[in-house]
C-alpha atoms as one frame of an Amber mdcrd trajectory, in Angstrom:
protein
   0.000   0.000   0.000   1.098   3.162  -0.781   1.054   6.464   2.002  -1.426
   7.800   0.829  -3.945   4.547   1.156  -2.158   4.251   4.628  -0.447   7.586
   5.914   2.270   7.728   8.883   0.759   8.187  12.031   2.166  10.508  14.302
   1.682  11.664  17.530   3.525  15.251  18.251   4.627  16.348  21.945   4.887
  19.829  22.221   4.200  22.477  25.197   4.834  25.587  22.887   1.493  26.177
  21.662   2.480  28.602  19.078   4.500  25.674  17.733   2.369  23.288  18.159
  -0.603  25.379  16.444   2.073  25.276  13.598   2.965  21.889  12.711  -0.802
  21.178  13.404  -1.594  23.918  10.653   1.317  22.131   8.133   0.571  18.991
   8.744  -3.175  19.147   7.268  -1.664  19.959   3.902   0.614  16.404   3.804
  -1.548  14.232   2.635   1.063  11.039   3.767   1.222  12.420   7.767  -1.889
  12.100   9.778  -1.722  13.743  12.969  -3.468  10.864  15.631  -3.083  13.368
  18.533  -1.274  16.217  20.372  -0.197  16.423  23.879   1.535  18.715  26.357
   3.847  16.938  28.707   5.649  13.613  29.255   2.683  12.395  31.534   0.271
  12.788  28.852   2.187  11.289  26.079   2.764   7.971  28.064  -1.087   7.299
  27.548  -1.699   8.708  24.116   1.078   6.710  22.870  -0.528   3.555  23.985
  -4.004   4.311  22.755  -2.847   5.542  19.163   0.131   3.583  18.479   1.812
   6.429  16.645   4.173   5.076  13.754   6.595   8.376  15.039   6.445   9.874
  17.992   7.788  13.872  17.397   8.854  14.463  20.887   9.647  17.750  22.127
  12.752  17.936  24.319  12.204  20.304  26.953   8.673  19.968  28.557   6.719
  21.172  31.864   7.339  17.837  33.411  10.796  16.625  32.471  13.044  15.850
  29.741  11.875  13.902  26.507  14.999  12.186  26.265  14.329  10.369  29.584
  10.869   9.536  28.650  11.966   7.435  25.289  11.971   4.171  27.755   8.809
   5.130  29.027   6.783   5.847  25.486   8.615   2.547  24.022   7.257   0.125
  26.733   3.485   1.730  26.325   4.278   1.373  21.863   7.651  -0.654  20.948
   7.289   0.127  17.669   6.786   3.818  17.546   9.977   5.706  16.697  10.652
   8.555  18.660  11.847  11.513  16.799  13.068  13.999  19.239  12.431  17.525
  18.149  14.957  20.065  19.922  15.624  24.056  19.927  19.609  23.061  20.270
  21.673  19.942  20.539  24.961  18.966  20.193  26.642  15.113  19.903  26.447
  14.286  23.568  22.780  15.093  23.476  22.495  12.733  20.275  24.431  10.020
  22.241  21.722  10.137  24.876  18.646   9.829  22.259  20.331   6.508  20.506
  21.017   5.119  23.811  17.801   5.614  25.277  16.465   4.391  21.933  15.405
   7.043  19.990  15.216   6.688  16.129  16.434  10.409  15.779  16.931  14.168
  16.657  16.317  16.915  14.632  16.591  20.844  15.496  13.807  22.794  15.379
  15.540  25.377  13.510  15.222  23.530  10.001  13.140  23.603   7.279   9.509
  22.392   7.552  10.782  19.984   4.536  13.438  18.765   6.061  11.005  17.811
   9.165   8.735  16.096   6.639  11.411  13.979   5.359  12.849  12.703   8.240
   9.689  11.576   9.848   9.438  10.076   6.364  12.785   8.016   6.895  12.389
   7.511  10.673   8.901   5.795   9.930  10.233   4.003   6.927  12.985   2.507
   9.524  16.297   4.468   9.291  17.963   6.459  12.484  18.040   9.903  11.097
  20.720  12.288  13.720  21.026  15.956  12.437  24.074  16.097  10.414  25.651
  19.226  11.509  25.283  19.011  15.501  28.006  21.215  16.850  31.276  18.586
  17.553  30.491  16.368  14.280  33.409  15.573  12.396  32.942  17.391   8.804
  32.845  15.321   5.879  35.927  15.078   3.952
């Protein structure tokens, strides 16, 4: 079946409402990314993620109740095969380290491009680990 018959679910975690309101707004016009649900906070997502069995989880970093990162675990156990996508204002390798090992499928800065957001929950649902490629203290490529 092709995305469009069957369209990536995903489930966004986000406390900025102004952001939120955004990719809400952008995400109506990508006919391949349905939107199951939005939440607030880590203790919210923990439920929703069980109930709507998101393909990708886009998971805010910072949020009222604690950081994403150490909610991955968490929002695995309730939906092993979501991928969590952590969505971050800044990063840098260290921070990337702690996604994979907490088993994240990816971290992206929220400074991109909205296209460059829609492809890597694209690739991150289709199964790949997709890390920002220029996080501060990444060797360059030759």
């Amino acid at each position: 079946m092709s995305r469009e018959q069957n369209p990536i679910r995903l489930l966004l975690v986000e406390d900025h409402s102004q952001v939120a309101m955004a990719l809400d707004a952008a995400f109506e016009t990508v006919p391949d990314i349905e939107l199951v649900a939005r939440v607030r906070a880590i203790g919210e997502a923990i439920p929703a993620v069980g109930e709507h069995r998101p393909d990708v989880v886009l998971l805010d970093r910072r949020l009222p109740d604690g950081d994403g990162i150490d909610a991955i675990g968490r929002l695995r156990e309730q939906s092993p095969d979501s991928r969590i996508l952590v969505f971050t204002g800044g990063a840098d390798q260290s921070v990337a380290a702690r996604v994979a090992a907490a088993g994240g499928a990816g971290l992206l800065l929220k400074a991109g491009l909205l296209e460059d957001l829609l492809d890597t929950i694209r690739r991150v649902a289709a199964g790949e680990d997709s890390f920002e490629a220029d996080l501060p203290g990444r060797p360059a490529p030759r």
